[in-house]
Structure formats: C-alpha cells, structure tokens
Coordinates of C-alpha atoms in Angstrom, one line a residue:
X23 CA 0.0 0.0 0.0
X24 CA 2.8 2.2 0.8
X25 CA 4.4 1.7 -2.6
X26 CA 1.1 2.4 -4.6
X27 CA 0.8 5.8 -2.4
X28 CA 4.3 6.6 -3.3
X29 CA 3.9 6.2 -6.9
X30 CA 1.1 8.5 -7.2
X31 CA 3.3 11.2 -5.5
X32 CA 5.5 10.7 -7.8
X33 CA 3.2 11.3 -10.5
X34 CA 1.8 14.3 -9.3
X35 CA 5.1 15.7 -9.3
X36 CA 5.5 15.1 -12.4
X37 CA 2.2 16.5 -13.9
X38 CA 2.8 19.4 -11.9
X39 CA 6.0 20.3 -12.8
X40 CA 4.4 19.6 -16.4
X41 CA 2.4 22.0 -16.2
X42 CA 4.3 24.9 -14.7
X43 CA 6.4 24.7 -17.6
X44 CA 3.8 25.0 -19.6
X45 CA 2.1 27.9 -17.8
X46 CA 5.4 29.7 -18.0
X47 CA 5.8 28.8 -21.8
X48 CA 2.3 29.8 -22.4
X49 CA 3.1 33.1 -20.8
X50 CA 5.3 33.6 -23.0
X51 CA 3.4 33.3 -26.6
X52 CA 1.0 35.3 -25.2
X53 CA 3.7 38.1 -24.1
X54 CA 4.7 37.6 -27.9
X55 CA 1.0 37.6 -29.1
X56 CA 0.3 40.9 -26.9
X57 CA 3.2 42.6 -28.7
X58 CA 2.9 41.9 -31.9
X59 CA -0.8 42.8 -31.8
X60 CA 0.0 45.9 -30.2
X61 CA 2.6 46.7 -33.1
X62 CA 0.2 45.4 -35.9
X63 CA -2.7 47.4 -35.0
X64 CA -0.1 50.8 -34.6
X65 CA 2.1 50.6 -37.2
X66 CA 3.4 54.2 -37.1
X67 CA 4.0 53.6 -32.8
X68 CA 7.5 53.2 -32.5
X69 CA 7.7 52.2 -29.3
X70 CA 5.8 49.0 -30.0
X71 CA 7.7 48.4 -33.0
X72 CA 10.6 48.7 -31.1
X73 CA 9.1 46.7 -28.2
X74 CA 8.4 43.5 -30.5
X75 CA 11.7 43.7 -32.2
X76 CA 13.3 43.4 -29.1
X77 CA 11.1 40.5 -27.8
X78 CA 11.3 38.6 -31.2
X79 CA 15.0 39.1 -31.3
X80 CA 15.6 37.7 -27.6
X81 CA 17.1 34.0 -28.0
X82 CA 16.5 33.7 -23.9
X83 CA 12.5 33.9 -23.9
X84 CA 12.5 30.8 -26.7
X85 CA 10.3 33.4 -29.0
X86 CA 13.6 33.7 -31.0
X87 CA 12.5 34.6 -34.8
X88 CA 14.8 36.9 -36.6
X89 CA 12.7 37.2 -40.1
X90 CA 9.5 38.0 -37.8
X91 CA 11.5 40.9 -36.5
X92 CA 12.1 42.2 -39.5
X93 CA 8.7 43.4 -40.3
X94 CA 9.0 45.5 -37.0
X95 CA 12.5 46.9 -37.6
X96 CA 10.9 47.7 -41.3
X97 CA 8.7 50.0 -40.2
X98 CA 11.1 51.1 -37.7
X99 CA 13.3 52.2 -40.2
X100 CA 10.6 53.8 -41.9
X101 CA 9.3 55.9 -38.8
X102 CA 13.3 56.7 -38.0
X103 CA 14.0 57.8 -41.7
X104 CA 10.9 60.6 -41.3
X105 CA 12.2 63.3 -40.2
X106 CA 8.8 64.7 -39.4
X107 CA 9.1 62.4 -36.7
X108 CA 10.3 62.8 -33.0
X109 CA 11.8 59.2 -32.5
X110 CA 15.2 58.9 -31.6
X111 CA 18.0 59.0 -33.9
X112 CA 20.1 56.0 -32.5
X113 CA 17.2 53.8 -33.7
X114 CA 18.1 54.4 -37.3
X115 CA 21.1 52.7 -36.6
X116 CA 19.8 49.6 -34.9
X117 CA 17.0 49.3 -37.2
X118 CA 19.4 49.5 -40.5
X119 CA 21.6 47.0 -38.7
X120 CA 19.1 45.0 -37.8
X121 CA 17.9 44.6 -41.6
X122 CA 20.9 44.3 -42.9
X123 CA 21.8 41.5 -41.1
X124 CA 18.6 39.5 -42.0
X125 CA 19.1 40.7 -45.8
X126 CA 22.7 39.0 -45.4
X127 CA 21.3 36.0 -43.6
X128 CA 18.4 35.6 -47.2
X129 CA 21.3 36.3 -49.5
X130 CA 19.5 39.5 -51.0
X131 CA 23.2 41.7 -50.6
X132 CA 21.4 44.4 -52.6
X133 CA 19.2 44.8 -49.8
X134 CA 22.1 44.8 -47.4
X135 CA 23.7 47.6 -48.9
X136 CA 21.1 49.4 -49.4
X137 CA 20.7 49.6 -45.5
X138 CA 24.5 50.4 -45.3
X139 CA 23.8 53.1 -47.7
X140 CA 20.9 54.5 -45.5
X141 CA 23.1 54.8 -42.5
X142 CA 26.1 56.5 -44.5
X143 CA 23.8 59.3 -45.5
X144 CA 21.9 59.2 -42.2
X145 CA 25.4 60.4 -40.6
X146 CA 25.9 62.5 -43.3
X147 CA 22.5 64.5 -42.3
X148 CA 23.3 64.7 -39.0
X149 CA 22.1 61.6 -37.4
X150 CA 24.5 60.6 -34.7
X151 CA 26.3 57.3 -35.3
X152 CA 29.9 56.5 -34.0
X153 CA 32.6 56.6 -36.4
X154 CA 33.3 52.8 -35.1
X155 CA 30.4 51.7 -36.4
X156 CA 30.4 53.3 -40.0
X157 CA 33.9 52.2 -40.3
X158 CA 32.4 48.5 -39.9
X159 CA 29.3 49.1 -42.5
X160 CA 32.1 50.5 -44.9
X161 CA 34.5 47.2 -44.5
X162 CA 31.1 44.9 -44.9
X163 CA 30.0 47.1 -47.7
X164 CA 32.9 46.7 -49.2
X165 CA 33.0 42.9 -48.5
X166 CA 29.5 41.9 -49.7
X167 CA 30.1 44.5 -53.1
X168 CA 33.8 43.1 -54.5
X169 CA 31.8 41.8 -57.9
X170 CA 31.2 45.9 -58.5
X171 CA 33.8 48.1 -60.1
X172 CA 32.5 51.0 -58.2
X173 CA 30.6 50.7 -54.6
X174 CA 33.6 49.0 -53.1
X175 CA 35.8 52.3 -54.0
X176 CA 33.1 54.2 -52.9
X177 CA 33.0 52.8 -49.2
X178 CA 36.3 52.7 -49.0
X179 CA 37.2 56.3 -49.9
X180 CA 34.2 57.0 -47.5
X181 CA 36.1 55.3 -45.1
X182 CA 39.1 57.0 -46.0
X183 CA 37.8 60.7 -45.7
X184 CA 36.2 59.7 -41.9
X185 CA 39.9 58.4 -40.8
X186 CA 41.6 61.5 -42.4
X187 CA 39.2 64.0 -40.7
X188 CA 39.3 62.1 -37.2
X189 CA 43.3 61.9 -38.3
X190 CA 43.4 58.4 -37.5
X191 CA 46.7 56.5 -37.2
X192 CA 47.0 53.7 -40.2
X193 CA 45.2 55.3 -43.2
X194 CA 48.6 54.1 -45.2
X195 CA 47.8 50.6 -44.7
X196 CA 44.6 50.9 -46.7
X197 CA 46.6 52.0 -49.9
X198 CA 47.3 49.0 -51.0
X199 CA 43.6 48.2 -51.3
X200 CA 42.9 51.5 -52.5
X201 CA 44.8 51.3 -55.9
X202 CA 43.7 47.8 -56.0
X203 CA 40.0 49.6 -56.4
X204 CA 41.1 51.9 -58.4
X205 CA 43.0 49.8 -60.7
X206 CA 39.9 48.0 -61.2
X207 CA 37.7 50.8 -61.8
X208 CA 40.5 51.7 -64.8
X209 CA 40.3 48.3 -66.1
X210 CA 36.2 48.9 -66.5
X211 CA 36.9 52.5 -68.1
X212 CA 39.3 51.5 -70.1
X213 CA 37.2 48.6 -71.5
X214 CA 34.2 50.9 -72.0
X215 CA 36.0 54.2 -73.4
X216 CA 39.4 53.4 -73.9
X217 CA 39.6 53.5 -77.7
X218 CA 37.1 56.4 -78.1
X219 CA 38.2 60.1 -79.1
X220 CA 36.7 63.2 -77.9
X221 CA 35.1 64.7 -81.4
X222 CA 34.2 68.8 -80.4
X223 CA 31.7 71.2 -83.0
X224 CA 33.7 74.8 -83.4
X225 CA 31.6 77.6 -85.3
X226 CA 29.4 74.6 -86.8
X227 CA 33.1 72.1 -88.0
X228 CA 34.4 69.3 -86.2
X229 CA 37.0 68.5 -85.1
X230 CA 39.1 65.5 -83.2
X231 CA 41.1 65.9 -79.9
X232 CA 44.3 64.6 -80.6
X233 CA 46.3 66.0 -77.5
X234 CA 45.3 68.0 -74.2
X235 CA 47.0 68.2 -71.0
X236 CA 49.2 64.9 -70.2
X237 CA 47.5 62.8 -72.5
X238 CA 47.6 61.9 -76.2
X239 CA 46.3 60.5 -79.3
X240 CA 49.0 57.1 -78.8
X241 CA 47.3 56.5 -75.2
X242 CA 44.2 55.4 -74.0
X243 CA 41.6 58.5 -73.0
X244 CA 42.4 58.6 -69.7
X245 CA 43.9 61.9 -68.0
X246 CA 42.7 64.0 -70.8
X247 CA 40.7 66.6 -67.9
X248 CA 43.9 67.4 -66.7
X249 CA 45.1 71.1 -67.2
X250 CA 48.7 71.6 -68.0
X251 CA 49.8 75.3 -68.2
X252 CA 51.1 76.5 -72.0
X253 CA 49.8 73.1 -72.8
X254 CA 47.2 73.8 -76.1
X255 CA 44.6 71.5 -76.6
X256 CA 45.5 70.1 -80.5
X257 CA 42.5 69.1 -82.5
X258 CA 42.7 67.6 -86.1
X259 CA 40.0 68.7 -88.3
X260 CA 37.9 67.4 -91.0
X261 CA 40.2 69.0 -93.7
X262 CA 43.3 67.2 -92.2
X263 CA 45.4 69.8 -90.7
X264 CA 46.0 70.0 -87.1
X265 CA 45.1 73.1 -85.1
X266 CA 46.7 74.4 -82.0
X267 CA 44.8 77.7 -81.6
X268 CA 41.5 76.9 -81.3
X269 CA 39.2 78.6 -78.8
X270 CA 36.0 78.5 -76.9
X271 CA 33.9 76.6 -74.0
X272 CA 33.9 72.8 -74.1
X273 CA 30.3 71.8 -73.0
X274 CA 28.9 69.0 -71.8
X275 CA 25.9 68.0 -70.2
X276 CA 22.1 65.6 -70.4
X277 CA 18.4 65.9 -69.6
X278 CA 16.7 63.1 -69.0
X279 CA 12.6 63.3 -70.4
X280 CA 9.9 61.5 -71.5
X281 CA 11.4 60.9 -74.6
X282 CA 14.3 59.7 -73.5
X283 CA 18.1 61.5 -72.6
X284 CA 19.2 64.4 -74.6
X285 CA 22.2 66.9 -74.9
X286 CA 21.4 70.1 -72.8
X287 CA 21.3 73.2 -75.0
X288 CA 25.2 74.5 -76.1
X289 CA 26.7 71.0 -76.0
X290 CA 29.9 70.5 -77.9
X291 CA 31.5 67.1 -77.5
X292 CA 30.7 63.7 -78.0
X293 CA 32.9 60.8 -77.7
X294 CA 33.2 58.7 -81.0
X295 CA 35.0 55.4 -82.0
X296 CA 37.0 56.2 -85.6
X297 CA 38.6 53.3 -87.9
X298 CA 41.8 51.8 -87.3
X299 CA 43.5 53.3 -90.2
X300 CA 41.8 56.8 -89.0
X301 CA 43.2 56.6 -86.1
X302 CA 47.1 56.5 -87.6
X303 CA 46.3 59.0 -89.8
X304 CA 45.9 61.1 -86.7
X305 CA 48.4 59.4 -85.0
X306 CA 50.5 60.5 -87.9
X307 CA 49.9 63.5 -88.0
X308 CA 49.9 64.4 -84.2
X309 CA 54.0 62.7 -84.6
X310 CA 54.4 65.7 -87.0
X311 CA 52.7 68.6 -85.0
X312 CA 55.2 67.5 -82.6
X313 CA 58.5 67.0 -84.5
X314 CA 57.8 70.7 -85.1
X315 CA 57.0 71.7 -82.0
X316 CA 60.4 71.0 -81.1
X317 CA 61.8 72.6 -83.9
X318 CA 60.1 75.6 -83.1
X319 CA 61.0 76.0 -79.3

C-alpha cells in the first residue's frame, strides 16, 4: 500500500511540474502575441515596433525569430528615416543593422547595402552614429560589393575621408587596397571608353582631340581633364590639318525626359570610336605637329 501511495506522489510531481512549464511557456506566446498585436494594429507607434523587435529578437525567452523581427524593424526604419518624426536618432542605426543582417542571412546583398547606404547618409545628415560603427558598415559594404567596379571604392574612400578627418593613425595601410580599387575601376573605363576620341563642333566644324593636357592620341583616353599650363589643346580637323589655336567653352551635359536622354542646349562634345586606319592618320599627324613643335622652341 505504501508503494502504490508513493507512486502517485511521484506522479503528481511530475504532472505538476508539467504543467508549470507549460504555464510559464504559455506566458510567454501570449507576451509575444500581446506585442505583436499591439505593433500590428499601430504601425506608425515606435515604441511598440521597437518593443516586439526586441522580444522577437531575444534567443533567452525561446520566441527567438529573426525574419519575424524584420517586419517591425521595417517599419522602424521607416518611422526613424521621417524626419517629421520625434523618434530617436540612435534607432536608425539599430533598425538599419538589424535589416541588414537578416538581408545578409536571405542572400538578397542588394538589400544589405542598401541599408549600409541609409546609414552612411543618415550620418551624413546629422544623425549621430559612431565613427566605429560606420567604419564597420564601410568594411562589410565593401565585402558583400567586390563583384562591382565601383561601390567597393566608394565605401572605401568614405572610409578614407572619416579616418583623415578624425586623423586616425594607419590610413597608409589601406593604400594597397585602394589602388587595387582603383585599378579595377580603370580596367572597367578603359574597356568601356578606352579607344574612343573626344570629337568637339567649333563655329558649326568638327573636329578630333588629338592632345590635351598629359594625354595623347597614342594613349588610351584617360587623363585627358587634366590642365597643363602652356599646354594647347590640339584638334585635327575634318580637312586634315592640325590646329593648335583653337578657342571657346567645351560643353557638356544631359536631360533626361519622356522621350528619353538628350544633350542640354550648347553642348559640344561627343565621344566617337574612328577606324583603325583613321586613327594612324591622326596618330601621324599628331608625330608631326610634334616633330615641329620642337623645332620651333
């Protein structure tokens, strides 16, 4: 008799501590399901956005969901990014970080940079975010952009201008990686406008750009902006001859409209692509412009 009265002890425990457990767990979802609620049926309250991020986002409470989050922190952002709003500025910050890293967690990296991108011009505005942590978007920016030619030199020269204003010890060792951009920004210009010459209209003629500054008609086009003091600009023109003393504005410029992009009024240059036996002509002739140059000095 003792051992049957013993056994159902025993199972009592049991069922009670059963059910405490899941009192306490039950407490829980509905905690979760109060919050969400709350934030669902006041989308443009912050604080309850904010409130069931931070529950959802808690891996202690067992109501861990990172993607269910997201919804909140999305709105979040959207509250923290009108500026008609009085919400906090720090909470652009965690909500941007918060969506970027559930972007980066689905794979969508356009998404994650376009958070990184928020937060750059958020500081840029005025919204206060440590120089620690915009150095760390601009390294993972970089990072999750290396199959672009030009975002990762962006970030990093972003990077760069923050360390040179706060003068921050070790802006050398970024050089390396810095040409390494670069370098692979030329490649992509080269590839795209390399062979092209600059053709400019004077007084209703054409002619070719053949020399300006430190660059040439036997180089790629790259360093042609460059202004060089008692340096002419030398054009060949549609009649052959090659002109030194040609004057007036270079001007470029686009619209963009319904029917499509256009030259703004007063524009004068185009790039063109000329033959290969056009080009030596030029080249040519450019060799000769100089021989007598030198003659002449």
């Amino acid at each position: 008799m003792k051992r049957i009265i013993l056994l159902a002890a025993m199972v009592c425990f049991t069922v009670t501590g059963v059910n405490a457990q899941t009192e306490e767990q039950e407490s829980k979802i509905e905690k979760m399901l109060r919050l969400t609620k709350t934030a669902d049926e006041n989308p443009t309250d912050w604080k309850a956005q904010l409130e069931a991020g931070h529950f959802l986002l808690d891996k202690e409470n067992g109501m861990y969901n990172q993607s269910q989050a997201g919804k909140y922190y999305e709105r979040l952002y959207h509250l923290a990014t009108d500026y008609n709003r009085e919400i906090p500025d720090s909470l652009i910050r965690e909500a941007c970080v918060m969506l970027m890293t559930v972007a980066t967690d689905k794979k969508n990296i356009d998404k994650a940079l376009f958070y990184i991108d928020e937060m750059i011009h958020a500081q840029k505005v005025g919204v206060d975010i440590s120089d620690d942590y915009m150095n760390t978007f601009a390294f993972w920016g970089m990072l999750y952009s290396m199959e672009d030619m030009v975002k990762p030199l962006a970030y990093m020269m972003n990077l760069r201008e923050r360390m040179t204003t706060n003068k921050t010890p070790g802006i050398e060792y970024t050089d390396v990686f810095t040409t390494v951009l670069f370098e692979r920004l030329m490649e992509k210009y080269r590839g795209m406008f390399g062979d092209k010459l600059m053709e400019l209209t004077f007084d209703g003629k054409k002619y070719i750009m053949i020399s300006k500054g430190d660059w040439n008609i036997e180089k790629p086009l790259v360093g042609w902006m460059q202004q060089s003091e008692g340096s002419p600009t030398v054009v060949y023109g549609e009649d052959g001859k090659v002109y030194d003393d040609k004057h007036g504005y270079m001007e470029y410029g686009f619209d963009y409209g319904k029917n499509g992009i256009v030259p703004k009024e007063g524009v004068n240059m185009r790039l063109i692509t000329v033959t290969p036996e056009r080009r030596q002509q030029m080249v040519e002739a450019y060799r000769n412009y100089m021989k007598k140059a030198k003659k002449n000095k």
